[in-house]
């Protein structure tokens, strides 16, 4: 049902968004406080909030993680498909970020949002599993973003190295500067290969969790 309803829209004009992080559960994502309860009709009522949600400003379809049974800890987390405009569902203002400004980052608020029972994604209590899988894959994408950022900065500085003159020559001709340029070039290429390797392993159906984490870490440090 969910695939038939939402995949054609996502393949067309609608954008999706992934709602996991909260004010008190960033790195410790599974400490989330957003709650889901079953109402008298068998549907779900969602209350809580999310923070730092990518594409929230433009998205129409949201995957929202909420805990249906807090007594089970992270095994109570369930994934719900929600739509912009539903009663009680509000998207906050766009954050004024330092970088990656092409995509919006906003807060989400849920005030007694009723989600139809057929809008549970996958199995009840398996939201944590789906979130981990999404995050593992997402690290490869973040690594690629960081390579683009680093390469863009590297390319942008090249003309200045030739234009800026000191002591009768361009600063790019000084050996000390050339050492720095070479080091940065090596680091960018190393980060690129880490990302490519993680992507290759994922495409081949191999385990890639470690490689994706390494690629994200190192490429972020390089950028």
CSV table of C-alpha atoms in Angstrom, one decimal:
chain,number,residue,atom,x,y,z
A,1,UNK,CA,0.0,0.0,0.0
A,2,UNK,CA,2.7,2.5,1.0
A,3,UNK,CA,4.8,1.8,-2.1
A,4,UNK,CA,1.8,2.1,-4.4
A,5,UNK,CA,0.7,5.3,-2.8
A,6,UNK,CA,4.0,7.2,-2.2
A,7,UNK,CA,6.7,5.9,-4.6
A,8,UNK,CA,5.1,7.3,-7.8
A,9,UNK,CA,4.9,10.7,-6.0
A,10,UNK,CA,8.5,10.5,-4.8
A,11,UNK,CA,9.6,9.5,-8.3
A,12,UNK,CA,7.8,12.6,-9.6
A,13,UNK,CA,7.4,16.1,-8.1
A,14,UNK,CA,7.3,15.3,-4.4
A,15,UNK,CA,10.3,15.4,-2.2
A,16,UNK,CA,10.8,13.2,0.9
A,17,UNK,CA,12.3,13.9,4.3
A,18,UNK,CA,13.7,11.7,7.1
A,19,UNK,CA,12.7,12.7,10.7
A,20,UNK,CA,14.8,11.1,13.4
A,21,UNK,CA,16.9,13.6,15.4
A,22,UNK,CA,15.4,15.6,18.3
A,23,UNK,CA,16.6,18.3,20.6
A,24,UNK,CA,17.7,15.8,23.2
A,25,UNK,CA,18.6,12.9,20.9
A,26,UNK,CA,21.2,13.9,18.3
A,27,UNK,CA,24.1,11.5,18.4
A,28,UNK,CA,22.0,9.3,20.8
A,29,UNK,CA,19.3,9.1,18.2
A,30,UNK,CA,17.4,6.2,19.9
A,31,UNK,CA,16.8,8.2,23.0
A,32,UNK,CA,14.0,10.0,21.1
A,33,UNK,CA,11.0,11.3,23.0
A,34,UNK,CA,8.4,11.5,20.2
A,35,UNK,CA,5.6,9.2,21.2
A,36,UNK,CA,2.9,7.3,19.3
A,37,UNK,CA,-0.3,5.9,20.8
A,38,UNK,CA,-3.1,3.9,19.4
A,39,UNK,CA,-6.5,5.6,19.3
A,40,UNK,CA,-9.9,4.0,19.4
A,41,UNK,CA,-10.0,3.6,15.6
A,42,UNK,CA,-6.8,1.7,15.6
A,43,UNK,CA,-4.9,4.6,14.1
A,44,UNK,CA,-1.9,6.3,15.7
A,45,UNK,CA,-1.6,9.6,17.5
A,46,UNK,CA,1.8,11.2,17.3
A,47,UNK,CA,3.2,13.9,19.7
A,48,UNK,CA,6.6,15.3,20.0
A,49,UNK,CA,9.1,17.2,17.9
A,50,UNK,CA,12.2,16.8,15.6
A,51,UNK,CA,15.2,19.0,14.9
A,52,UNK,CA,17.7,19.5,12.1
A,53,UNK,CA,15.5,17.7,9.5
A,54,UNK,CA,17.0,17.9,6.0
A,55,UNK,CA,14.7,19.0,3.1
A,56,UNK,CA,11.8,19.6,5.6
A,57,UNK,CA,11.2,23.0,4.1
A,58,UNK,CA,10.3,21.5,0.7
A,59,UNK,CA,9.3,18.0,1.4
A,60,UNK,CA,5.7,16.7,1.2
A,61,UNK,CA,6.3,13.2,2.5
A,62,UNK,CA,8.0,12.5,5.8
A,63,UNK,CA,9.4,9.3,7.5
A,64,UNK,CA,8.9,10.0,11.2
A,65,UNK,CA,10.4,7.9,13.9
A,66,UNK,CA,8.2,7.6,17.1
A,67,UNK,CA,8.3,5.3,20.1
A,68,UNK,CA,5.1,3.2,20.3
A,69,UNK,CA,6.2,1.4,23.4
A,70,UNK,CA,8.9,3.2,25.5
A,71,UNK,CA,9.1,0.2,27.9
A,72,UNK,CA,10.8,-1.7,25.1
A,73,UNK,CA,13.4,1.1,24.7
A,74,UNK,CA,14.7,1.4,21.1
A,75,UNK,CA,12.7,-1.7,20.1
A,76,UNK,CA,9.5,0.3,20.5
A,77,UNK,CA,10.6,2.8,17.8
A,78,UNK,CA,8.3,2.6,14.8
A,79,UNK,CA,8.4,4.4,11.4
A,80,UNK,CA,5.4,6.3,10.3
A,81,UNK,CA,4.8,8.0,6.9
A,82,UNK,CA,3.3,11.4,7.3
A,83,UNK,CA,2.3,14.2,4.9
A,84,UNK,CA,2.7,18.0,5.0
A,85,UNK,CA,-0.5,19.7,5.9
A,86,UNK,CA,-1.9,17.1,8.2
A,87,UNK,CA,-3.7,18.6,11.2
A,88,UNK,CA,-1.3,19.2,14.1
A,89,UNK,CA,1.8,18.7,11.9
A,90,UNK,CA,3.9,21.9,11.6
A,91,UNK,CA,7.3,22.6,9.8
A,92,UNK,CA,9.4,25.2,11.5
A,93,UNK,CA,11.5,28.0,10.0
A,94,UNK,CA,14.5,27.2,7.8
A,95,UNK,CA,17.8,27.3,9.8
A,96,UNK,CA,20.4,29.8,8.7
A,97,UNK,CA,23.3,27.4,8.2
A,98,UNK,CA,26.9,28.0,7.5
A,99,UNK,CA,27.0,25.4,4.7
A,100,UNK,CA,25.0,23.0,2.6
A,101,UNK,CA,22.5,25.8,2.1
A,102,UNK,CA,20.9,24.4,-1.0
A,103,UNK,CA,18.8,22.1,1.2
A,104,UNK,CA,16.6,23.3,4.0
A,105,UNK,CA,17.0,22.2,7.6
A,106,UNK,CA,13.9,22.7,9.8
A,107,UNK,CA,12.2,21.6,13.0
A,108,UNK,CA,9.0,19.5,13.0
A,109,UNK,CA,6.3,19.6,15.6
A,110,UNK,CA,3.6,17.0,16.1
A,111,UNK,CA,0.5,17.9,18.2
A,112,UNK,CA,-1.9,15.0,18.3
A,113,UNK,CA,-1.2,14.1,14.6
A,114,UNK,CA,-3.4,11.2,13.6
A,115,UNK,CA,-1.6,8.8,11.3
A,116,UNK,CA,-3.7,6.0,9.6
A,117,UNK,CA,-2.7,2.5,10.6
A,118,UNK,CA,-1.8,1.7,7.0
A,119,UNK,CA,0.9,4.4,7.2
A,120,UNK,CA,3.2,2.3,9.4
A,121,UNK,CA,6.3,1.7,7.3
A,122,UNK,CA,7.4,-1.9,7.6
A,123,UNK,CA,6.9,-3.7,10.9
A,124,UNK,CA,6.0,-2.2,14.3
A,125,UNK,CA,9.0,-1.8,16.5
A,126,UNK,CA,11.5,-2.1,13.6
A,127,UNK,CA,12.0,1.7,13.1
A,128,UNK,CA,15.4,1.6,14.7
A,129,UNK,CA,16.5,-1.1,12.2
A,130,UNK,CA,15.3,1.0,9.3
A,131,UNK,CA,17.0,4.1,10.7
A,132,UNK,CA,20.3,2.4,11.1
A,133,UNK,CA,20.2,1.2,7.5
A,134,UNK,CA,19.4,4.7,6.2
A,135,UNK,CA,22.1,6.3,8.3
A,136,UNK,CA,24.7,3.7,7.2
A,137,UNK,CA,24.0,4.5,3.6
A,138,UNK,CA,23.8,8.2,4.2
A,139,UNK,CA,27.3,8.4,5.5
A,140,UNK,CA,28.5,7.6,1.9
A,141,UNK,CA,26.5,10.6,0.6
A,142,UNK,CA,27.9,12.9,3.3
A,143,UNK,CA,31.4,11.8,2.4
A,144,UNK,CA,30.7,12.7,-1.2
A,145,UNK,CA,29.4,16.1,-0.1
A,146,UNK,CA,32.6,16.8,1.8
A,147,UNK,CA,34.7,15.8,-1.1
A,148,UNK,CA,32.8,18.3,-3.3
A,149,UNK,CA,33.3,21.0,-0.6
A,150,UNK,CA,37.0,20.3,-0.3
A,151,UNK,CA,37.6,20.1,-4.1
A,152,UNK,CA,35.6,23.2,-4.6
A,153,UNK,CA,37.7,25.1,-2.1
A,154,UNK,CA,40.9,23.7,-3.6
A,155,UNK,CA,39.9,24.7,-7.1
A,156,UNK,CA,38.9,28.1,-6.1
A,157,UNK,CA,42.2,29.0,-4.5
A,158,UNK,CA,44.3,27.9,-7.5
A,159,UNK,CA,44.0,31.2,-9.5
A,160,UNK,CA,44.9,33.2,-6.4
A,161,UNK,CA,48.2,31.3,-6.0
A,162,UNK,CA,49.3,32.6,-9.4
A,163,UNK,CA,47.9,36.1,-9.0
A,164,UNK,CA,49.3,37.0,-5.6
A,165,UNK,CA,52.9,38.2,-5.9
A,166,UNK,CA,55.5,38.4,-3.1
A,167,UNK,CA,59.2,39.0,-3.4
A,168,UNK,CA,59.0,39.1,-7.2
A,169,UNK,CA,57.1,35.8,-7.8
A,170,UNK,CA,53.7,34.3,-7.4
A,171,UNK,CA,53.1,32.7,-4.0
A,172,UNK,CA,52.4,29.4,-5.7
A,173,UNK,CA,56.1,29.2,-6.7
A,174,UNK,CA,57.3,29.1,-3.1
A,175,UNK,CA,58.3,25.6,-2.1
A,176,UNK,CA,56.7,25.9,1.3
A,177,UNK,CA,53.4,26.7,-0.4
A,178,UNK,CA,53.8,23.9,-2.9
A,179,UNK,CA,54.2,21.5,0.0
A,180,UNK,CA,50.8,22.6,1.4
A,181,UNK,CA,49.1,22.3,-2.0
A,182,UNK,CA,50.5,18.8,-2.6
A,183,UNK,CA,49.4,17.7,0.9
A,184,UNK,CA,45.9,18.9,0.4
A,185,UNK,CA,45.7,17.3,-3.0
A,186,UNK,CA,46.7,14.0,-1.6
A,187,UNK,CA,44.2,14.2,1.3
A,188,UNK,CA,41.3,15.0,-1.1
A,189,UNK,CA,42.2,12.1,-3.4
A,190,UNK,CA,42.5,9.7,-0.4
A,191,UNK,CA,39.1,10.8,0.9
A,192,UNK,CA,37.6,10.4,-2.6
A,193,UNK,CA,38.9,6.8,-2.8
A,194,UNK,CA,37.5,6.0,0.6
A,195,UNK,CA,34.1,7.2,-0.5
A,196,UNK,CA,34.3,5.3,-3.8
A,197,UNK,CA,35.3,2.1,-2.0
A,198,UNK,CA,32.4,2.3,0.4
A,199,UNK,CA,30.0,3.0,-2.5
A,200,UNK,CA,31.5,0.1,-4.4
A,201,UNK,CA,31.0,-2.3,-1.5
A,202,UNK,CA,27.4,-1.2,-1.1
A,203,UNK,CA,26.7,-1.6,-4.8
A,204,UNK,CA,28.2,-5.2,-4.7
A,205,UNK,CA,26.0,-6.2,-1.7
A,206,UNK,CA,29.0,-6.4,0.6
A,207,UNK,CA,29.3,-5.2,4.2
A,208,UNK,CA,30.1,-1.5,4.0
A,209,UNK,CA,29.3,-0.1,7.5
A,210,UNK,CA,32.9,0.3,8.6
A,211,UNK,CA,34.1,1.7,5.2
A,212,UNK,CA,31.2,4.2,5.1
A,213,UNK,CA,32.0,5.5,8.6
A,214,UNK,CA,35.7,5.8,7.8
A,215,UNK,CA,34.8,7.7,4.5
A,216,UNK,CA,32.5,10.1,6.3
A,217,UNK,CA,35.0,10.8,9.1
A,218,UNK,CA,38.1,11.3,7.0
A,219,UNK,CA,36.4,13.3,4.2
A,220,UNK,CA,34.8,15.6,6.8
A,221,UNK,CA,38.2,16.2,8.4
A,222,UNK,CA,39.7,17.0,5.0
A,223,UNK,CA,37.0,19.4,4.1
